[in-house]
Protein backbone atom coordinates (compact mmCIF):
# COMPACT_ATOMS: atom_id res chain seq x y z
CA UNK A 1 0.00 0.00 0.00
CA UNK A 2 1.32 3.38 -0.90
CA UNK A 3 1.60 5.86 1.91
CA UNK A 4 1.92 9.52 1.47
CA UNK A 5 2.68 12.14 4.09
CA UNK A 6 0.13 14.83 4.70
CA UNK A 7 0.76 18.08 2.88
CA UNK A 8 0.30 21.60 4.20
CA UNK A 9 0.78 24.66 2.03
CA UNK A 10 1.61 27.90 3.79
CA UNK A 11 0.90 31.00 1.75
CA UNK A 12 3.21 33.86 2.69
CA UNK A 13 6.85 33.33 3.61
CA UNK A 14 6.95 36.26 6.02
CA UNK A 15 7.17 36.06 9.78
CA UNK A 16 3.88 34.24 10.36
CA UNK A 17 4.18 31.94 7.36
CA UNK A 18 7.77 30.87 7.92
CA UNK A 19 7.12 30.29 11.61
CA UNK A 20 4.09 28.16 10.70
CA UNK A 21 6.39 26.06 8.53
CA UNK A 22 8.81 25.79 11.44
CA UNK A 23 6.13 24.49 13.85
CA UNK A 24 4.81 22.04 11.24
CA UNK A 25 8.27 20.63 10.57
CA UNK A 26 9.17 20.46 14.25
CA UNK A 27 5.98 18.47 14.91
CA UNK A 28 6.63 16.34 11.82
CA UNK A 29 3.03 17.04 10.94
CA UNK A 30 3.29 17.17 7.17
CA UNK A 31 5.37 18.05 4.15
CA UNK A 32 5.35 21.78 3.64
CA UNK A 33 5.06 24.03 0.60
CA UNK A 34 5.85 27.67 1.34
CA UNK A 35 4.48 29.96 -1.35
CA UNK A 36 5.19 33.65 -1.67
CA UNK A 37 5.00 36.24 -4.40
CA UNK A 38 8.63 36.79 -3.43
CA UNK A 39 9.95 33.51 -4.77
CA UNK A 40 13.43 33.96 -3.36
CA UNK A 41 12.11 34.43 0.17
CA UNK A 42 9.96 31.30 -0.13
CA UNK A 43 12.76 29.20 -1.58
CA UNK A 44 15.43 30.53 0.78
CA UNK A 45 13.40 29.98 3.93
CA UNK A 46 12.31 26.52 2.80
CA UNK A 47 15.89 25.49 2.12
CA UNK A 48 17.11 26.88 5.43
CA UNK A 49 14.33 25.11 7.36
CA UNK A 50 14.91 21.84 5.51
CA UNK A 51 18.55 22.00 6.57
CA UNK A 52 17.43 22.08 10.20
CA UNK A 53 15.92 18.63 9.62
CA UNK A 54 19.12 16.64 10.17
CA UNK A 55 19.78 18.61 13.36
CA UNK A 56 16.31 18.33 14.82
CA UNK A 57 15.59 14.94 13.33
CA UNK A 58 12.44 15.71 11.41
CA UNK A 59 11.60 14.13 8.10
CA UNK A 60 9.45 16.57 6.24
CA UNK A 61 9.91 17.70 2.69
CA UNK A 62 9.94 21.49 2.62
CA UNK A 63 9.90 23.43 -0.60
CA UNK A 64 9.54 27.10 -1.49
CA UNK A 65 7.75 28.36 -4.59
CA UNK A 66 5.84 31.17 -6.23
CA UNK A 67 3.81 28.74 -8.32
CA UNK A 68 0.36 27.62 -7.14
CA UNK A 69 0.75 24.39 -9.06
CA UNK A 70 3.06 23.21 -6.28
CA UNK A 71 0.22 23.45 -3.76
CA UNK A 72 -1.83 20.81 -5.60
CA UNK A 73 -3.03 18.00 -3.37
CA UNK A 74 -2.65 19.97 -0.12
CA UNK A 75 -4.66 18.63 2.79
CA UNK A 76 -4.56 22.00 4.54
CA UNK A 77 -3.65 25.49 3.38
CA UNK A 78 -2.72 28.21 5.84
CA UNK A 79 -2.99 31.71 4.37
CA UNK A 80 -0.74 34.33 5.95
CA UNK A 81 -0.07 36.54 2.91
CA UNK A 82 -0.72 40.21 3.49
CA UNK A 83 0.66 43.25 5.19
CA UNK A 84 1.12 43.29 8.95
CA UNK A 85 0.26 46.32 11.10
CA UNK A 86 2.56 49.19 11.99
CA UNK A 87 2.36 50.97 15.34
CA UNK A 88 -0.84 53.02 15.66
CA UNK A 89 -2.68 51.01 12.99
CA UNK A 90 -5.70 48.87 13.71
CA UNK A 91 -6.15 45.56 11.93
CA UNK A 92 -9.01 47.19 10.03
CA UNK A 93 -6.60 49.65 8.40
CA UNK A 94 -5.24 46.71 6.39
CA UNK A 95 -8.65 46.01 4.84
CA UNK A 96 -8.36 47.05 1.20
CA UNK A 97 -4.69 46.09 0.69
CA UNK A 98 -5.05 42.66 2.21
CA UNK A 99 -8.40 42.00 0.49
CA UNK A 100 -6.67 42.38 -2.88
CA UNK A 101 -3.88 40.03 -1.79
CA UNK A 102 -6.43 37.53 -0.43
CA UNK A 103 -8.37 37.48 -3.73
CA UNK A 104 -5.16 36.99 -5.65
CA UNK A 105 -4.06 34.13 -3.40
CA UNK A 106 -7.44 32.39 -3.35
CA UNK A 107 -7.78 32.60 -7.12
CA UNK A 108 -4.51 30.65 -7.37
CA UNK A 109 -5.54 28.16 -4.71
CA UNK A 110 -9.00 27.58 -6.16
CA UNK A 111 -7.45 26.13 -9.28
CA UNK A 112 -5.00 23.76 -7.61
CA UNK A 113 -6.42 22.79 -4.25
CA UNK A 114 -10.19 23.08 -4.29
CA UNK A 115 -10.47 20.25 -1.76
CA UNK A 116 -8.10 21.51 0.92
CA UNK A 117 -9.10 22.83 4.32
CA UNK A 118 -8.25 26.52 4.46
CA UNK A 119 -7.15 28.37 7.57
CA UNK A 120 -6.94 32.14 7.17
CA UNK A 121 -4.55 34.14 9.36
CA UNK A 122 -4.24 37.44 7.43
CA UNK A 123 -5.90 40.48 8.98
CA UNK A 124 -8.45 41.89 9.46
CA UNK A 125 -9.15 38.25 10.15
CA UNK A 126 -12.90 37.83 10.03
CA UNK A 127 -13.33 39.94 6.89
CA UNK A 128 -10.39 38.22 5.17
CA UNK A 129 -11.93 34.82 5.90
CA UNK A 130 -15.10 36.04 4.22
CA UNK A 131 -13.12 37.18 1.17
CA UNK A 132 -11.41 33.79 1.00
CA UNK A 133 -14.78 32.03 1.23
CA UNK A 134 -16.31 34.20 -1.51
CA UNK A 135 -13.32 33.74 -3.79
CA UNK A 136 -12.78 30.03 -3.28
CA UNK A 137 -16.46 29.11 -3.34
CA UNK A 138 -15.93 26.07 -1.18
CA UNK A 139 -18.23 24.48 1.39
CA UNK A 140 -18.35 26.40 4.66
CA UNK A 141 -16.91 23.55 6.73
CA UNK A 142 -13.66 23.77 4.77
CA UNK A 143 -12.82 27.35 5.55
CA UNK A 144 -12.11 29.01 8.87
CA UNK A 145 -10.20 31.88 10.38
CA UNK A 146 -7.61 31.60 13.12
CA UNK A 147 -8.16 34.13 15.86
CA UNK A 148 -9.88 32.56 18.84
CA UNK A 149 -7.03 30.15 19.56
CA UNK A 150 -4.61 33.08 19.66
CA UNK A 151 -6.82 35.44 21.65
CA UNK A 152 -7.56 32.61 24.09
CA UNK A 153 -3.86 31.80 24.39
CA UNK A 154 -3.09 35.41 25.25
CA UNK A 155 -5.82 35.47 27.88
CA UNK A 156 -4.56 32.20 29.36
CA UNK A 157 -0.97 33.38 29.43
CA UNK A 158 -1.92 36.55 31.32
CA UNK A 159 -4.00 34.55 33.80
CA UNK A 160 -1.21 32.03 34.31
CA UNK A 161 1.27 34.81 34.99
CA UNK A 162 -1.06 36.56 37.41
CA UNK A 163 -2.03 33.46 39.39
CA UNK A 164 1.29 31.65 39.00
CA UNK A 165 -0.39 28.48 37.73
CA UNK A 166 0.34 26.26 34.76
CA UNK A 167 -1.03 27.40 31.41
CA UNK A 168 -2.17 23.80 30.97
CA UNK A 169 -4.69 24.08 33.78
CA UNK A 170 -6.49 27.05 32.33
CA UNK A 171 -9.55 26.61 30.13
CA UNK A 172 -10.72 29.79 28.56
CA UNK A 173 -12.72 31.07 25.66
CA UNK A 174 -12.66 34.32 23.71
CA UNK A 175 -15.44 34.97 21.20
CA UNK A 176 -16.27 37.61 18.60
CA UNK A 177 -14.23 39.33 15.94
CA UNK A 178 -10.45 39.45 16.09
CA UNK A 179 -10.29 43.10 17.04
CA UNK A 180 -10.72 45.53 19.90
CA UNK A 181 -14.30 44.34 20.37
CA UNK A 182 -13.39 40.68 21.00
CA UNK A 183 -15.22 39.10 23.92
CA UNK A 184 -13.20 37.19 26.56
CA UNK A 185 -15.61 35.13 28.67
CA UNK A 186 -14.55 35.17 32.34
CA UNK A 187 -17.70 33.34 33.44
CA UNK A 188 -16.63 30.40 31.26
CA UNK A 189 -12.95 30.47 32.20
CA UNK A 190 -11.77 27.78 34.59
CA UNK A 191 -8.47 27.40 36.41
CA UNK A 192 -8.07 23.77 37.42
CA UNK A 193 -11.85 23.54 37.34
CA UNK A 194 -12.36 26.61 39.56
CA UNK A 195 -14.16 29.57 37.95
CA UNK A 196 -11.73 32.43 37.32
CA UNK A 197 -14.19 34.89 38.81
CA UNK A 198 -13.57 33.27 42.24
CA UNK A 199 -9.81 33.61 41.96
CA UNK A 200 -9.20 37.24 41.26
CA UNK A 201 -10.77 40.60 42.11
CA UNK A 202 -12.99 42.17 39.48
CA UNK A 203 -10.61 45.05 38.71
CA UNK A 204 -7.70 42.68 38.08
CA UNK A 205 -9.87 40.54 35.83
CA UNK A 206 -10.97 43.62 33.88
CA UNK A 207 -7.34 44.62 33.40
CA UNK A 208 -6.43 41.18 32.02
CA UNK A 209 -9.43 41.25 29.68
CA UNK A 210 -8.37 44.64 28.39
CA UNK A 211 -4.78 43.47 27.92
CA UNK A 212 -6.10 40.50 25.94
CA UNK A 213 -8.13 42.78 23.68
CA UNK A 214 -5.08 44.87 22.90
CA UNK A 215 -2.64 41.95 23.06
CA UNK A 216 -1.70 42.22 19.37
CA UNK A 217 -1.22 45.99 19.52
CA UNK A 218 1.03 45.62 22.57
CA UNK A 219 3.39 43.51 20.48
CA UNK A 220 3.17 45.78 17.42
CA UNK A 221 4.12 48.68 19.71
CA UNK A 222 7.19 46.84 20.91
CA UNK A 223 8.34 45.42 17.58
CA UNK A 224 7.66 48.65 15.66
CA UNK A 225 8.29 46.97 12.30
CA UNK A 226 5.76 44.15 12.23
CA UNK A 227 3.27 42.19 14.25
CA UNK A 228 3.18 39.06 16.36
CA UNK A 229 4.10 35.74 14.80
CA UNK A 230 5.12 33.03 17.26
CA UNK A 231 1.73 32.66 18.92
CA UNK A 232 -0.31 33.33 15.73
CA UNK A 233 1.59 30.65 13.82
CA UNK A 234 1.44 28.14 16.69
CA UNK A 235 -2.32 28.72 16.82
CA UNK A 236 -2.81 28.20 13.09
CA UNK A 237 -0.75 25.02 13.17
CA UNK A 238 -2.75 23.72 16.11
CA UNK A 239 -5.90 24.12 14.01
CA UNK A 240 -4.25 22.28 11.12
CA UNK A 241 -3.21 19.47 13.45
CA UNK A 242 -6.72 19.26 14.88
CA UNK A 243 -8.07 18.71 11.37
CA UNK A 244 -5.38 16.30 10.19
CA UNK A 245 -5.70 14.16 13.31
CA UNK A 246 -9.49 14.41 13.41
CA UNK A 247 -9.21 15.42 17.05
CA UNK A 248 -12.70 16.89 17.34
CA UNK A 249 -11.57 19.65 19.65
CA UNK A 250 -13.84 22.49 20.60
CA UNK A 251 -11.94 25.63 19.83
CA UNK A 252 -13.00 29.17 19.10
CA UNK A 253 -12.46 30.15 15.49
CA UNK A 254 -13.99 32.35 12.81
CA UNK A 255 -16.63 30.12 11.27
CA UNK A 256 -19.48 30.94 8.91
CA UNK A 257 -22.62 31.56 10.96
CA UNK A 258 -25.85 30.90 9.17
CA UNK A 259 -28.32 31.62 11.91
CA UNK A 260 -26.16 30.54 14.87
CA UNK A 261 -26.14 33.23 17.57
CA UNK A 262 -28.58 35.09 15.30
CA UNK A 263 -25.92 35.97 12.69
CA UNK A 264 -26.37 35.30 9.00
CA UNK A 265 -23.69 34.91 6.34
CA UNK A 266 -21.03 36.18 8.72
CA UNK A 267 -17.65 34.80 9.74
CA UNK A 268 -17.07 35.61 13.40
CA UNK A 269 -15.37 33.93 16.34
CA UNK A 270 -17.56 31.22 17.84
CA UNK A 271 -16.80 27.92 19.57
CA UNK A 272 -16.57 25.22 16.93
CA UNK A 273 -16.03 21.50 16.85
CA UNK A 274 -12.99 21.02 14.63
CA UNK A 275 -12.13 17.60 13.24
CA UNK A 276 -11.41 15.69 10.08
CA UNK A 277 -14.25 17.44 8.29
CA UNK A 278 -13.08 20.90 9.28
CA UNK A 279 -15.72 22.94 11.07
CA UNK A 280 -18.03 20.08 11.99
CA UNK A 281 -20.37 22.09 14.15
CA UNK A 282 -20.79 25.51 15.71
CA UNK A 283 -21.52 25.21 19.41
CA UNK A 284 -24.16 27.61 20.64
CA UNK A 285 -23.36 28.61 24.20
CA UNK A 286 -25.94 30.09 26.52
CA UNK A 287 -24.90 33.68 26.97
CA UNK A 288 -26.22 36.14 29.52
CA UNK A 289 -27.52 39.53 28.38
CA UNK A 290 -24.22 41.32 28.80
CA UNK A 291 -22.24 38.64 26.97
CA UNK A 292 -24.74 38.60 24.12
CA UNK A 293 -24.68 42.39 23.88
CA UNK A 294 -20.87 42.36 23.64
CA UNK A 295 -20.85 39.57 21.07
CA UNK A 296 -23.51 41.40 19.04
CA UNK A 297 -21.47 44.58 18.99
CA UNK A 298 -18.35 42.65 17.95
CA UNK A 299 -20.31 40.89 15.18
CA UNK A 300 -21.69 44.27 14.07
CA UNK A 301 -18.13 45.63 13.78
CA UNK A 302 -17.19 42.67 11.55
CA UNK A 303 -20.32 43.17 9.47
CA UNK A 304 -19.46 46.84 8.93
CA UNK A 305 -16.03 45.84 7.63
CA UNK A 306 -17.48 43.31 5.21
CA UNK A 307 -19.97 45.96 4.00
CA UNK A 308 -17.11 48.44 3.57
CA UNK A 309 -15.30 45.84 1.47
CA UNK A 310 -18.29 45.31 -0.77
CA UNK A 311 -18.41 49.05 -1.44
CA UNK A 312 -14.71 49.03 -2.31
CA UNK A 313 -15.04 46.31 -4.93
N1 LIG B 1 0.82 36.46 -2.83
C1 LIG B 1 1.65 35.75 -2.03
N2 LIG B 1 2.32 36.31 -1.02
C2 LIG B 1 2.17 37.63 -0.81
C3 LIG B 1 1.32 38.42 -1.59
C4 LIG B 1 0.61 37.79 -2.64
N3 LIG B 1 -0.22 38.46 -3.44
N4 LIG B 1 1.37 39.69 -1.12
C5 LIG B 1 2.21 39.70 -0.08
N5 LIG B 1 2.70 38.45 0.12
C6 LIG B 1 3.69 38.01 1.12
C7 LIG B 1 4.84 38.98 1.27
O1 LIG B 1 5.77 38.86 0.19
C8 LIG B 1 5.41 38.58 2.62
O2 LIG B 1 6.45 37.63 2.50
O3 LIG B 1 3.12 37.95 2.43
C9 LIG B 1 4.21 37.95 3.34
C10 LIG B 1 3.80 38.68 4.60
O4 LIG B 1 4.83 38.56 5.51
P1 LIG B 1 5.17 39.68 6.60
O5 LIG B 1 5.23 41.01 5.97
O6 LIG B 1 6.35 39.19 7.38
O7 LIG B 1 3.86 39.69 7.54
P2 LIG B 1 3.51 38.66 8.74
O8 LIG B 1 4.03 39.20 10.00
O9 LIG B 1 3.88 37.29 8.32
O10 LIG B 1 1.92 38.81 8.78
C11 LIG B 1 1.13 38.32 7.73
O11 LIG B 1 -0.71 37.72 9.15
O12 LIG B 1 -1.09 38.07 11.41
C12 LIG B 1 -1.35 38.52 10.11
O13 LIG B 1 -1.74 40.89 10.38
C13 LIG B 1 -0.84 39.92 9.88
O14 LIG B 1 -1.97 40.28 7.79
C14 LIG B 1 -0.73 39.96 8.38
C15 LIG B 1 -0.35 38.52 8.03
PDB file of C-alpha atoms and ligand atoms in Angstrom, residues 11-17 35-38 68 80-85 94 98 101 104-105 121-123 227-229 232, ligand 1:
ATOM      1  CA  UNK A  11       0.904  31.001   1.746  1.00  0.00           C
ATOM      2  CA  UNK A  12       3.206  33.856   2.689  1.00  0.00           C
ATOM      3  CA  UNK A  13       6.849  33.329   3.611  1.00  0.00           C
ATOM      4  CA  UNK A  14       6.947  36.259   6.016  1.00  0.00           C
ATOM      5  CA  UNK A  15       7.170  36.061   9.778  1.00  0.00           C
ATOM      6  CA  UNK A  16       3.884  34.244  10.365  1.00  0.00           C
ATOM      7  CA  UNK A  17       4.183  31.936   7.356  1.00  0.00           C
ATOM      8  CA  UNK A  35       4.478  29.960  -1.347  1.00  0.00           C
ATOM      9  CA  UNK A  36       5.191  33.654  -1.667  1.00  0.00           C
ATOM     10  CA  UNK A  37       4.997  36.237  -4.403  1.00  0.00           C
ATOM     11  CA  UNK A  38       8.634  36.791  -3.431  1.00  0.00           C
ATOM     12  CA  UNK A  68       0.357  27.618  -7.139  1.00  0.00           C
ATOM     13  CA  UNK A  80      -0.736  34.327   5.947  1.00  0.00           C
ATOM     14  CA  UNK A  81      -0.067  36.543   2.908  1.00  0.00           C
ATOM     15  CA  UNK A  82      -0.716  40.213   3.488  1.00  0.00           C
ATOM     16  CA  UNK A  83       0.664  43.246   5.187  1.00  0.00           C
ATOM     17  CA  UNK A  84       1.118  43.288   8.950  1.00  0.00           C
ATOM     18  CA  UNK A  85       0.256  46.317  11.103  1.00  0.00           C
ATOM     19  CA  UNK A  94      -5.244  46.712   6.387  1.00  0.00           C
ATOM     20  CA  UNK A  98      -5.054  42.662   2.206  1.00  0.00           C
ATOM     21  CA  UNK A 101      -3.885  40.027  -1.789  1.00  0.00           C
ATOM     22  CA  UNK A 104      -5.157  36.990  -5.654  1.00  0.00           C
ATOM     23  CA  UNK A 105      -4.064  34.126  -3.397  1.00  0.00           C
ATOM     24  CA  UNK A 121      -4.555  34.145   9.357  1.00  0.00           C
ATOM     25  CA  UNK A 122      -4.242  37.442   7.426  1.00  0.00           C
ATOM     26  CA  UNK A 123      -5.898  40.480   8.979  1.00  0.00           C
ATOM     27  CA  UNK A 227       3.272  42.186  14.248  1.00  0.00           C
ATOM     28  CA  UNK A 228       3.184  39.056  16.362  1.00  0.00           C
ATOM     29  CA  UNK A 229       4.103  35.744  14.795  1.00  0.00           C
ATOM     30  CA  UNK A 232      -0.310  33.334  15.734  1.00  0.00           C
TER      31      UNK A 232
HETATM   32  N1  LIG B   1       0.821  36.463  -2.829  1.00  0.00           N
HETATM   33  C1  LIG B   1       1.655  35.755  -2.034  1.00  0.00           C
HETATM   34  N2  LIG B   1       2.316  36.315  -1.022  1.00  0.00           N
HETATM   35  C2  LIG B   1       2.174  37.626  -0.805  1.00  0.00           C
HETATM   36  C3  LIG B   1       1.319  38.425  -1.585  1.00  0.00           C
HETATM   37  C4  LIG B   1       0.614  37.794  -2.642  1.00  0.00           C
HETATM   38  N3  LIG B   1      -0.223  38.462  -3.438  1.00  0.00           N
HETATM   39  N4  LIG B   1       1.370  39.686  -1.120  1.00  0.00           N
HETATM   40  C5  LIG B   1       2.210  39.698  -0.079  1.00  0.00           C
HETATM   41  N5  LIG B   1       2.701  38.452   0.120  1.00  0.00           N
HETATM   42  C6  LIG B   1       3.686  38.014   1.118  1.00  0.00           C
HETATM   43  C7  LIG B   1       4.842  38.980   1.268  1.00  0.00           C
HETATM   44  O1  LIG B   1       5.769  38.857   0.193  1.00  0.00           O
HETATM   45  C8  LIG B   1       5.410  38.584   2.618  1.00  0.00           C
HETATM   46  O2  LIG B   1       6.454  37.630   2.501  1.00  0.00           O
HETATM   47  O3  LIG B   1       3.123  37.950   2.425  1.00  0.00           O
HETATM   48  C9  LIG B   1       4.214  37.948   3.339  1.00  0.00           C
HETATM   49  C10 LIG B   1       3.797  38.684   4.598  1.00  0.00           C
HETATM   50  O4  LIG B   1       4.831  38.559   5.508  1.00  0.00           O
HETATM   51  P1  LIG B   1       5.170  39.678   6.603  1.00  0.00           P
HETATM   52  O5  LIG B   1       5.226  41.015   5.970  1.00  0.00           O
HETATM   53  O6  LIG B   1       6.345  39.192   7.382  1.00  0.00           O
HETATM   54  O7  LIG B   1       3.864  39.691   7.538  1.00  0.00           O
HETATM   55  P2  LIG B   1       3.506  38.662   8.736  1.00  0.00           P
HETATM   56  O8  LIG B   1       4.028  39.204  10.005  1.00  0.00           O
HETATM   57  O9  LIG B   1       3.876  37.294   8.316  1.00  0.00           O
HETATM   58  O10 LIG B   1       1.921  38.813   8.780  1.00  0.00           O
HETATM   59  C11 LIG B   1       1.126  38.323   7.726  1.00  0.00           C
HETATM   60  O11 LIG B   1      -0.710  37.719   9.152  1.00  0.00           O
HETATM   61  O12 LIG B   1      -1.091  38.072  11.411  1.00  0.00           O
HETATM   62  C12 LIG B   1      -1.350  38.520  10.110  1.00  0.00           C
HETATM   63  O13 LIG B   1      -1.741  40.890  10.379  1.00  0.00           O
HETATM   64  C13 LIG B   1      -0.845  39.922   9.879  1.00  0.00           C
HETATM   65  O14 LIG B   1      -1.975  40.280   7.791  1.00  0.00           O
HETATM   66  C14 LIG B   1      -0.729  39.961   8.377  1.00  0.00           C
HETATM   67  C15 LIG B   1      -0.349  38.518   8.032  1.00  0.00           C
END
